[in-house]
Coordinates of C-alpha atoms and ligand atoms in Angstrom, one line a residue:
Chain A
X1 CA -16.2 16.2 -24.1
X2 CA -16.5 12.7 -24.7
X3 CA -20.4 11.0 -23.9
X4 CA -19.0 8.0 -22.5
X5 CA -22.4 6.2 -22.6
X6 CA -22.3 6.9 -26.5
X7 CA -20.0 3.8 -27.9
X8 CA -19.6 5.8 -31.2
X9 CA -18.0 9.0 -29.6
X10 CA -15.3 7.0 -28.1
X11 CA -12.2 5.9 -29.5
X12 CA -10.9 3.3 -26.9
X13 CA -12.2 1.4 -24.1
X14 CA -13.2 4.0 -22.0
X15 CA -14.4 2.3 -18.2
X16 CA -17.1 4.1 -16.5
X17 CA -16.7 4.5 -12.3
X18 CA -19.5 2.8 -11.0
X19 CA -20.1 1.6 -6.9
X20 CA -20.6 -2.6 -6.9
X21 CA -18.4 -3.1 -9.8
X22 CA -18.0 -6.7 -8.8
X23 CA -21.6 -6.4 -7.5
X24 CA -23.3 -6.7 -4.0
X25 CA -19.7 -7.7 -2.2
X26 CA -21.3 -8.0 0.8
X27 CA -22.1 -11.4 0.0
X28 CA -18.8 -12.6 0.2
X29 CA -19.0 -12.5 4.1
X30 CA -19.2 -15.3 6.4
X31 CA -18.6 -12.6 9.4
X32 CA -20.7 -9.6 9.7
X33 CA -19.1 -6.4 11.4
X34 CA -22.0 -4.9 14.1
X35 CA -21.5 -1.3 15.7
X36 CA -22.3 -1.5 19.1
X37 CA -22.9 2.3 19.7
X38 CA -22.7 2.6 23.4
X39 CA -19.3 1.9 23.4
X40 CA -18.3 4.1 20.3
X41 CA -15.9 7.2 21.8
X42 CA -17.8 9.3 19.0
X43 CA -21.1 8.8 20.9
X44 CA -19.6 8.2 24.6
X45 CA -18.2 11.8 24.1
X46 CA -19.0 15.1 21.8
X47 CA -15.6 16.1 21.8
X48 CA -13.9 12.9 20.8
X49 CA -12.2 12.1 17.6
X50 CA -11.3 9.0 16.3
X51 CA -12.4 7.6 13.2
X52 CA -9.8 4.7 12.9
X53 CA -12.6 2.4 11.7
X54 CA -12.9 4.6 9.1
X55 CA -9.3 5.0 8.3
X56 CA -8.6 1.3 8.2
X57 CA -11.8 0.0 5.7
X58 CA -9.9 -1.0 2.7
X59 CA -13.4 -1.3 1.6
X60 CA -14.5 2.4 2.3
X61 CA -17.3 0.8 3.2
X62 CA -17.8 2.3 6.4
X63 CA -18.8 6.5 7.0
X64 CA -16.6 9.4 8.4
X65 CA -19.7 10.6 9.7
X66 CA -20.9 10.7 13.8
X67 CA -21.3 7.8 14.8
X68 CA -19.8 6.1 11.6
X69 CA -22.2 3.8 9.8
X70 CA -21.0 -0.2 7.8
X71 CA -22.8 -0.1 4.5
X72 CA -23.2 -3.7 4.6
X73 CA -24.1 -4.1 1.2
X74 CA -19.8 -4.1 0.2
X75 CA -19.0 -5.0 3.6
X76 CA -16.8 -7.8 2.6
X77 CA -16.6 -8.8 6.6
X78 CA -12.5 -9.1 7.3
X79 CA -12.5 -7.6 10.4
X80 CA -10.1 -5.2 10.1
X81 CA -12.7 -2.5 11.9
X82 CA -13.1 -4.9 14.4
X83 CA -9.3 -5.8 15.0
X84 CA -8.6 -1.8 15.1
X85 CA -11.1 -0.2 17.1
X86 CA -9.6 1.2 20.2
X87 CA -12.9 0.8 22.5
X88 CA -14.7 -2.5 21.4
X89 CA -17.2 -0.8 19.6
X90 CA -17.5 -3.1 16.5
X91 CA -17.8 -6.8 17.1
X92 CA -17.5 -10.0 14.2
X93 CA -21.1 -12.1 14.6
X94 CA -21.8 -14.9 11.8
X95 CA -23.7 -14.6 9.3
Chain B
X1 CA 12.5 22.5 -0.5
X2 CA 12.9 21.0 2.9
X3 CA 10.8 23.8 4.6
X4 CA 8.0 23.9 2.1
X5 CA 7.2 20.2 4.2
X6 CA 4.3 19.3 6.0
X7 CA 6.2 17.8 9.3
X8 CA 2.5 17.5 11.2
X9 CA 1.6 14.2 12.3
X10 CA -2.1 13.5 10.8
X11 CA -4.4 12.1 13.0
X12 CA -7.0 9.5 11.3
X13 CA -9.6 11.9 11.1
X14 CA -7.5 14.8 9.7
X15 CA -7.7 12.5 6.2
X16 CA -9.9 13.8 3.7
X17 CA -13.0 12.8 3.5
X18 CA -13.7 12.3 -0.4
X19 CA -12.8 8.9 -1.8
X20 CA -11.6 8.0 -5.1
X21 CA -12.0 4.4 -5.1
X22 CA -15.1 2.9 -5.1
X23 CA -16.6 0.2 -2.9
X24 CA -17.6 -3.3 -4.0
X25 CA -14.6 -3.7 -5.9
X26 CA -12.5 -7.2 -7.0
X27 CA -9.8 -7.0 -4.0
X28 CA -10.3 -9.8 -1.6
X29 CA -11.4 -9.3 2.0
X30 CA -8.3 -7.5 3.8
X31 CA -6.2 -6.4 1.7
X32 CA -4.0 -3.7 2.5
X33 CA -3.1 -2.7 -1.7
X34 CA -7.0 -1.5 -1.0
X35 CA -6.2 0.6 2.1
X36 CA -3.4 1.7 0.6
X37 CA -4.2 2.8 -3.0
X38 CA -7.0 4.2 -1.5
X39 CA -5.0 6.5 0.8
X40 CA -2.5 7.2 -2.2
X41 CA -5.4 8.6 -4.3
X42 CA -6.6 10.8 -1.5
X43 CA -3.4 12.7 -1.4
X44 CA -2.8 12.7 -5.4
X45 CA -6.1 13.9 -6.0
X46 CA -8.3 14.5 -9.2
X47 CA -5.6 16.2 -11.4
X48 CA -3.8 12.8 -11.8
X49 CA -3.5 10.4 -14.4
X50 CA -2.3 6.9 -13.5
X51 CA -0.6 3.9 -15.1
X52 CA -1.1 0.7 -14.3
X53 CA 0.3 -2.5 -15.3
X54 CA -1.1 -6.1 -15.3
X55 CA -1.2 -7.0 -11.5
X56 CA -3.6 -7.4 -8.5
X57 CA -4.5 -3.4 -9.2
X58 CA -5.7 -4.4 -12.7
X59 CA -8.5 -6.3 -10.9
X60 CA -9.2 -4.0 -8.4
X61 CA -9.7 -1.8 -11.4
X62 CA -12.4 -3.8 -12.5
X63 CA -14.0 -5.3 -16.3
X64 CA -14.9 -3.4 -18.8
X65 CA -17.2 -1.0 -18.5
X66 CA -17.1 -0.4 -14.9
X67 CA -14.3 0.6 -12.9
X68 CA -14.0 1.2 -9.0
X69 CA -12.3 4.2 -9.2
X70 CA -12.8 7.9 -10.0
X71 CA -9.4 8.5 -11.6
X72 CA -7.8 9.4 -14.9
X73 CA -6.0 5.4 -15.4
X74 CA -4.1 3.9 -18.3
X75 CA -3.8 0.2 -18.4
X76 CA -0.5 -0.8 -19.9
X77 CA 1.5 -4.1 -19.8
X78 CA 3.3 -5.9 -17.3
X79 CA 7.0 -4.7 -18.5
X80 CA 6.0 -1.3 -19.1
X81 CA 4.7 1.1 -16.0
X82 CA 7.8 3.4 -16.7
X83 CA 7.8 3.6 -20.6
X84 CA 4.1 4.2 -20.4
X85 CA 4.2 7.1 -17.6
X86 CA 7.3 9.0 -19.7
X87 CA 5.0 8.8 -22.6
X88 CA 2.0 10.3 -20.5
X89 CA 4.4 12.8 -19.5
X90 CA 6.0 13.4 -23.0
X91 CA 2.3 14.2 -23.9
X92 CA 1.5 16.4 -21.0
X93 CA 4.8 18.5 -21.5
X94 CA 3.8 18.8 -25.3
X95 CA 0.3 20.1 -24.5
X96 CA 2.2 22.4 -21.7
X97 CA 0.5 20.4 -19.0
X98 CA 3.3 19.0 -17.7
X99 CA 3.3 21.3 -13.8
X100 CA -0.6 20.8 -14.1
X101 CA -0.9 17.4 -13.9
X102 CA 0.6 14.7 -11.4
X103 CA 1.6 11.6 -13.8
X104 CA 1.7 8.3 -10.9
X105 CA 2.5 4.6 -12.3
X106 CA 1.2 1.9 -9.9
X107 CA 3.0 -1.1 -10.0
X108 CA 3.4 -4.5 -8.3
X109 CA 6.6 -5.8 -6.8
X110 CA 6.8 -8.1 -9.6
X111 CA 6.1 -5.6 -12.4
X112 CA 9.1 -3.0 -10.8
X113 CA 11.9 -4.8 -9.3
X114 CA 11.5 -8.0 -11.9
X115 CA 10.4 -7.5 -15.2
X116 CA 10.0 -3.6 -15.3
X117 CA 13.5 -2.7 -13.7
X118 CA 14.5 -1.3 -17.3
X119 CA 12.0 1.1 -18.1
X120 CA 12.1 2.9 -14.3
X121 CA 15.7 2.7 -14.0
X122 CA 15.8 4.5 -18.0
X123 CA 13.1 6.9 -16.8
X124 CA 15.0 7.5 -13.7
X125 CA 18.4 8.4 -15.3
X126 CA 16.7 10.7 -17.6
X127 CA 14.7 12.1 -14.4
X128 CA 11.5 11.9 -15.7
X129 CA 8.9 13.8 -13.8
X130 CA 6.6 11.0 -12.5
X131 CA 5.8 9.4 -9.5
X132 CA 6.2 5.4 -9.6
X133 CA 5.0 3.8 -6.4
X134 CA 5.4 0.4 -5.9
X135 CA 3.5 -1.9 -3.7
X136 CA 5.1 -4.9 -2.7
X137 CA 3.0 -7.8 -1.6
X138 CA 6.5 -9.8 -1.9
X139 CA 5.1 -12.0 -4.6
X140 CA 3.1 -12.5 -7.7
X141 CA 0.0 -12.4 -6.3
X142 CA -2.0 -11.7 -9.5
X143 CA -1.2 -15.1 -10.7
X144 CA -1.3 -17.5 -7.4
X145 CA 1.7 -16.4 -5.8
X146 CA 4.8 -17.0 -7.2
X147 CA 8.1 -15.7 -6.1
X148 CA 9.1 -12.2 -6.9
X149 CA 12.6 -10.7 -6.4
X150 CA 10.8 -9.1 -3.4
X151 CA 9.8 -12.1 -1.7
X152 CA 12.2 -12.7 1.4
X153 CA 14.3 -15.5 2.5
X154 CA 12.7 -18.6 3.3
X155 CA 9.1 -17.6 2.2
X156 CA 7.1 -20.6 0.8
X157 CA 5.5 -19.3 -2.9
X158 CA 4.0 -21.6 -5.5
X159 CA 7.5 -21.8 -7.3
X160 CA 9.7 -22.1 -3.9
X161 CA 7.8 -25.2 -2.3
X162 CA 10.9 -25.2 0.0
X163 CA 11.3 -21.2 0.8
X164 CA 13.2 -18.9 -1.2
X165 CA 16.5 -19.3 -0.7
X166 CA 17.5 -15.3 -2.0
X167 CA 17.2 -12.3 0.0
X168 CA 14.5 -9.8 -0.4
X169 CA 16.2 -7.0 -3.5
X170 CA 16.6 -3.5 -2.0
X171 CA 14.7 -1.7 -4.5
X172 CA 14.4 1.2 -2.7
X173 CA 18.4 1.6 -2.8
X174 CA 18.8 0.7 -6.5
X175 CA 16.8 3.9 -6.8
X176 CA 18.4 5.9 -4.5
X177 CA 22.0 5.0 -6.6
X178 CA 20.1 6.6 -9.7
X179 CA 20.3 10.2 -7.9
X180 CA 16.8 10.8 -7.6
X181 CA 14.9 13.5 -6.1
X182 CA 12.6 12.1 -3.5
X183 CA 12.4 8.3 -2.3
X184 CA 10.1 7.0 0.3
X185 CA 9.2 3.5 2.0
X186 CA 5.6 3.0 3.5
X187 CA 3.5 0.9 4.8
X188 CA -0.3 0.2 4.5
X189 CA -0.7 -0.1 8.3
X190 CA 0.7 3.3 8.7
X191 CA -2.3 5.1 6.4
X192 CA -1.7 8.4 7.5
X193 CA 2.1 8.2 6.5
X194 CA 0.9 7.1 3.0
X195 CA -0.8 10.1 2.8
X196 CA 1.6 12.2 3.8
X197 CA 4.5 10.4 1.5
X198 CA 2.6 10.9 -1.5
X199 CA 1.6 14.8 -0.7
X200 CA 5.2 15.0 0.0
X201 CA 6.5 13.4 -3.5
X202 CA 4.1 15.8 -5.3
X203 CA 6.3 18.8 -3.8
X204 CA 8.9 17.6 -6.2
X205 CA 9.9 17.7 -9.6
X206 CA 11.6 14.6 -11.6
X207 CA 11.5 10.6 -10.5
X208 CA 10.2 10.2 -7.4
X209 CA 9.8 6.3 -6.2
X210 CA 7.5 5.4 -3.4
X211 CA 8.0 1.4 -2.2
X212 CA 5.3 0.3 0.7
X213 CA 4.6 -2.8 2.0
X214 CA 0.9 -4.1 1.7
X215 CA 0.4 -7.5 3.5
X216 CA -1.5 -9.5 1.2
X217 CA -3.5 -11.9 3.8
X218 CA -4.4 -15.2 1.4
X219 CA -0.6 -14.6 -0.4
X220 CA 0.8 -14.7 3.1
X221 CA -1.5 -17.3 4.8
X222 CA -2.7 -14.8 8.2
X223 CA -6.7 -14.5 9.1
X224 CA -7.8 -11.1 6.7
X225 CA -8.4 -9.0 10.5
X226 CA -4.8 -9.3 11.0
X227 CA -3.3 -7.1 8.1
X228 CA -2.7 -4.1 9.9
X229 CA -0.7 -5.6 12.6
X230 CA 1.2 -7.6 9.9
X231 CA 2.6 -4.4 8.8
X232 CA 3.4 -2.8 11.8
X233 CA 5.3 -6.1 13.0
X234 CA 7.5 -6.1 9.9
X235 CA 7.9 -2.4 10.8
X236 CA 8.8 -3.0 14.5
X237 CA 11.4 -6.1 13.9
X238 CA 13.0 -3.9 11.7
X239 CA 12.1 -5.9 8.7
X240 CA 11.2 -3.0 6.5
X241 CA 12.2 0.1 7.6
X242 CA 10.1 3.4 6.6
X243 CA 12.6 6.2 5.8
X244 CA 12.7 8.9 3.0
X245 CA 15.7 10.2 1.0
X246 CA 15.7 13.6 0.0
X247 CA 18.0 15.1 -1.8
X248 CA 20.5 12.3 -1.2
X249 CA 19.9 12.5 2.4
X250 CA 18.2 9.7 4.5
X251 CA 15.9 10.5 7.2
X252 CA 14.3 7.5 9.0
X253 CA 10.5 8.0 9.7
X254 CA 9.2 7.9 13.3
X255 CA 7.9 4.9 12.9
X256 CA 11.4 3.2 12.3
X257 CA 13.4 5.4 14.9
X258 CA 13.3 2.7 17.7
X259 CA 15.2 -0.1 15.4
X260 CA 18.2 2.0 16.0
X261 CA 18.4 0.4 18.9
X262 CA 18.8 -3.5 18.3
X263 CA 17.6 -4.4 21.7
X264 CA 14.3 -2.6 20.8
X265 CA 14.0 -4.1 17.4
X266 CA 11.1 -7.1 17.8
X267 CA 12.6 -10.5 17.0
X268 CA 12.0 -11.5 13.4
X269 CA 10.1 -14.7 14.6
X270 CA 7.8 -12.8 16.2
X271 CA 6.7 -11.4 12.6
X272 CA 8.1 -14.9 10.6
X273 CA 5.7 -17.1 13.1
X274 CA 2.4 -15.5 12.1
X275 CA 2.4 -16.7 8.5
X276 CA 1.6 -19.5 6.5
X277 CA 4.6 -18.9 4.3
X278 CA 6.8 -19.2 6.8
X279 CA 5.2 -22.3 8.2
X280 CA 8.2 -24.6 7.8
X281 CA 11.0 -22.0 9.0
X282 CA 13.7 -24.1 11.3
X283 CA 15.2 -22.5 14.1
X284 CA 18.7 -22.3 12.1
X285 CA 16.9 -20.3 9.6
X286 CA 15.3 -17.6 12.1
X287 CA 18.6 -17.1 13.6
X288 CA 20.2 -16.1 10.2
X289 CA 17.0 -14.5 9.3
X290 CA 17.7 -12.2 12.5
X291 CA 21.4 -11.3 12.0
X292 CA 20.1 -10.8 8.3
X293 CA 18.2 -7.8 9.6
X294 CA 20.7 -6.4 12.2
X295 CA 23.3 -6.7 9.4
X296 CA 20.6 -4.4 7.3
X297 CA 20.4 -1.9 10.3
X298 CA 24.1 -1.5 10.3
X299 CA 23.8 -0.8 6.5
X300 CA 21.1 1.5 7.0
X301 CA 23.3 3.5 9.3
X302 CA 25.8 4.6 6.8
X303 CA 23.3 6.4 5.4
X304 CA 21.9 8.5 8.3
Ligands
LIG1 C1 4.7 -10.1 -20.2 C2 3.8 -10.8 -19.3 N1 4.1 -11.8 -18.5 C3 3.3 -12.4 -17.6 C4 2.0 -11.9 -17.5 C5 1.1 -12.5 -16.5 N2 1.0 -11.7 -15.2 C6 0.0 -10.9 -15.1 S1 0.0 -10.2 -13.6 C7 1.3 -11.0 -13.1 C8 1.9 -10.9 -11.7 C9 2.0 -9.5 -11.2 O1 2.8 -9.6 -10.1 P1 3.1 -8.2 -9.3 O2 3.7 -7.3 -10.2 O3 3.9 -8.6 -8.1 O4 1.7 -7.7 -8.8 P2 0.6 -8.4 -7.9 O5 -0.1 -9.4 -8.7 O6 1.4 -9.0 -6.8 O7 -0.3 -7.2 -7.5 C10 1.8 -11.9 -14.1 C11 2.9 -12.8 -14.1 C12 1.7 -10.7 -18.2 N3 0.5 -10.1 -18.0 N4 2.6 -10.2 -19.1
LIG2 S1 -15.3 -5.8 8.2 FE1 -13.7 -5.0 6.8 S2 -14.9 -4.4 4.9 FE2 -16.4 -4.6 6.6 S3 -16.6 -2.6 7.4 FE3 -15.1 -3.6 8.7 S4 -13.1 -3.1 7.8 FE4 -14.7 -2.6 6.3
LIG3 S1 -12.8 3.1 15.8 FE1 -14.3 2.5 17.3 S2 -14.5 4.2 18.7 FE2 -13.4 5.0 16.9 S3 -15.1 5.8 15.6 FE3 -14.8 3.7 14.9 S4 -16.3 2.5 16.2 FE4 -16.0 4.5 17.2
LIG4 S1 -4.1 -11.3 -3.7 FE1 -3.4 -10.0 -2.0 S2 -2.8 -8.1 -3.0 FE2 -4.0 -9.2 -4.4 S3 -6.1 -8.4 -4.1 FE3 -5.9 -10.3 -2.8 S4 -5.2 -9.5 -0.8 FE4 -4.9 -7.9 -2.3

């Protein structure tokens, strides 16, 4: 096995996966994405599936959990989850 | 082969959970290579190794000695996606790998239908057993836009100030004249048939070539929120239509079925009126635009 932290046991550039690579990209925002959870079909009804917010995130910033949760800290605030959610349940405020 | 597929349409939450690309990467607000690369790597999974040329991807990718993914990735250069995944492959067979491990080159439209059209077209006579998958953003986008042979007719790039005044090439049909195995067209704001696509191209053995369209939203001049709907209007006009050819055989995705029927195909200038690039489009130009696309349909048709 290689110890990628150990520069000597490596014989190329070897890039280690690591969240934030280009750092906190949540900063790039001028629009912020807010759930508002009372419209959210995963919380209006326990049956429900959606998860299109989740689907569309190029960012993966947002959870495939119920309800789904924005990590805001990569949030990099296009809208997409906004544009795409069926119900209304995500809205664009400034930051 | 044909029964051994997964016919099942996915729902969004019938997607896998685990990710292999990491957030808080370099891709710019909206982009739809994200989305889709991200979708692709759900469906190849861990036992992958991937090759990537210079292109937006490489930045996605990220500096030295981070990355933003969780895959096995080679970064090679611009010219040579093909030549380095039949090396990969050449390696794998050697170790007795080769039915173990999926080999998948990523590449721009730039770095397949321009400058790397001689290594996939060589891997593709020989068959190689690789995926390439394309993604066209219908530009050089990497570099401040300039014009790729995938950029269509009239679009504004840095190097046609004026709009191109060449056609979009059919890449997709350049590889299906090479006789390979399995060849798809996708698009990013279709994720779920991303996902299936590239399960599906893992059921084969040999070249397999997978083209999708991934509006790039500062390339194309729309507001980031709007690259979903990009893709599904270039989808609905007829624009790019999703099919796969299997075997030799085309069958045109759902998606596409309705542009059969011209009078259900949305006007180009619904899609061409949206952009930035397309900005200083005359009327004379969306009407040959149009019969541009109806004259594709009627090619298309020979095939089915
Ligand atoms: C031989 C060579 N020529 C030019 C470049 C500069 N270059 C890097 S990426 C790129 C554009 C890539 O365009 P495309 O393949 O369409 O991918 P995209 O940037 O759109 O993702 C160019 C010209 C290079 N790296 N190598
Ligand atoms: S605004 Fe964009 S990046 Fe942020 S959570 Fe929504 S889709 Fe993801
Ligand atoms: S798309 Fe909208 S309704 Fe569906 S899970 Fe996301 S927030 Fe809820
Ligand atoms: S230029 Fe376009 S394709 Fe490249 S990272 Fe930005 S949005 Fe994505």
């Amino acid at each position: 096995m290689v110890d990628y932290k150990d520069p000597k046991s490596t014989i190329a550039a070897v890039q280690v996966p690591s969240e934030g690579e280009a750092g906190k990209t949540g900063s790039w925002r001028s629009f912020k994405p807010v759930f508002n959870p009372e419209k959210c079909i995963l919380i209006k009804s326990e049956k429900a599936r959606c998860h299109i917010c989740w689907m569309f995130c190029p960012e993966v910033a947002i959870t495939k959990s119920r309800p789904p949760t924005i990590n805001l800290d990569y949030c990099k605030g296009c809208g997409i989850c906004s544009t795409e959610c069926p119900h209304g349940a995500i809205t664009m405020k400034k930051e | 082969m044909m029964d051994m597929i997964e016919t099942k349409r996915l729902r969004p939450d019938d997607l896998p959970e685990q990710e292999f690309l990491l957030p808080g990467n370099r891709s710019c607000a909206g982009c739809s290579m994200s989305l889709y690369y991200r979708m692709a790597l759900k469906a190849l999974g861990k036992k992958t190794i991937i090759t990537v040329p210079a292109s937006c991807l490489t930045v996605l990718h990220g500096l030295y000695h981070k990355t933003s993914v969780k895959m096995n990735v080679v970064h090679t250069t611009f010219e040579t996606t093909a030549a380095s995944a039949s090396g990969i492959v050449a390696a794998l067979e050697a170790k007795g790998l080769g039915d173990e491990i999926t080999v998948c080159g990523f590449a721009g439209d730039g770095g397949t239908s321009d400058i790397g059209i001689q290594g996939l077209s060589g891997a593709a006579e020989r068959n190689t057993n690789f995926i390439y998958a394309c993604y066209d953003n219908e530009m050089y986008s990497n570099t401040g836009t300039q014009r790729s042979g995938q950029t269509p007719y009239m679009a504004y790039t840095t190097t046609t100030p004026h709009g191109k005044l060449e056609h979009k090439k059919n890449m997709p049909m350049i590889m299906h004249a090479h006789g390979i195995p399995y060849i798809a067209t996708s698009c990013s704001s279709y994720p779920q048939d991303v996902y299936a696509k590239f399960k599906k191209a893992k059921l084969f053995t040999g070249t397999r070539y997978i083209h999708t369209l991934i509006p790039c939203p500062p390339g194309w001049g729309f507001p980031t929120d709007q690259s979903i709907e990009m893709g599904r209007l270039a989808v609905k006009s007829g624009i790019f239509p999703l099919f796969e050819i299997i075997d030799g055989k085309m069958f045109l995705s759902p998606e596409s079925e309705r542009c059969l029927d011209p009078s259900k195909r949305l006007k180009v200038e619904e899609y061409l009126k949206l952009q930035g690039r397309f900005k200083h489009i005359q009327p004379e130009h969306i009407e040959y635009y149009q019969e541009y696309v109806d004259n594709h349909w009627n090619f298309i048709n020979q095939f089915l």
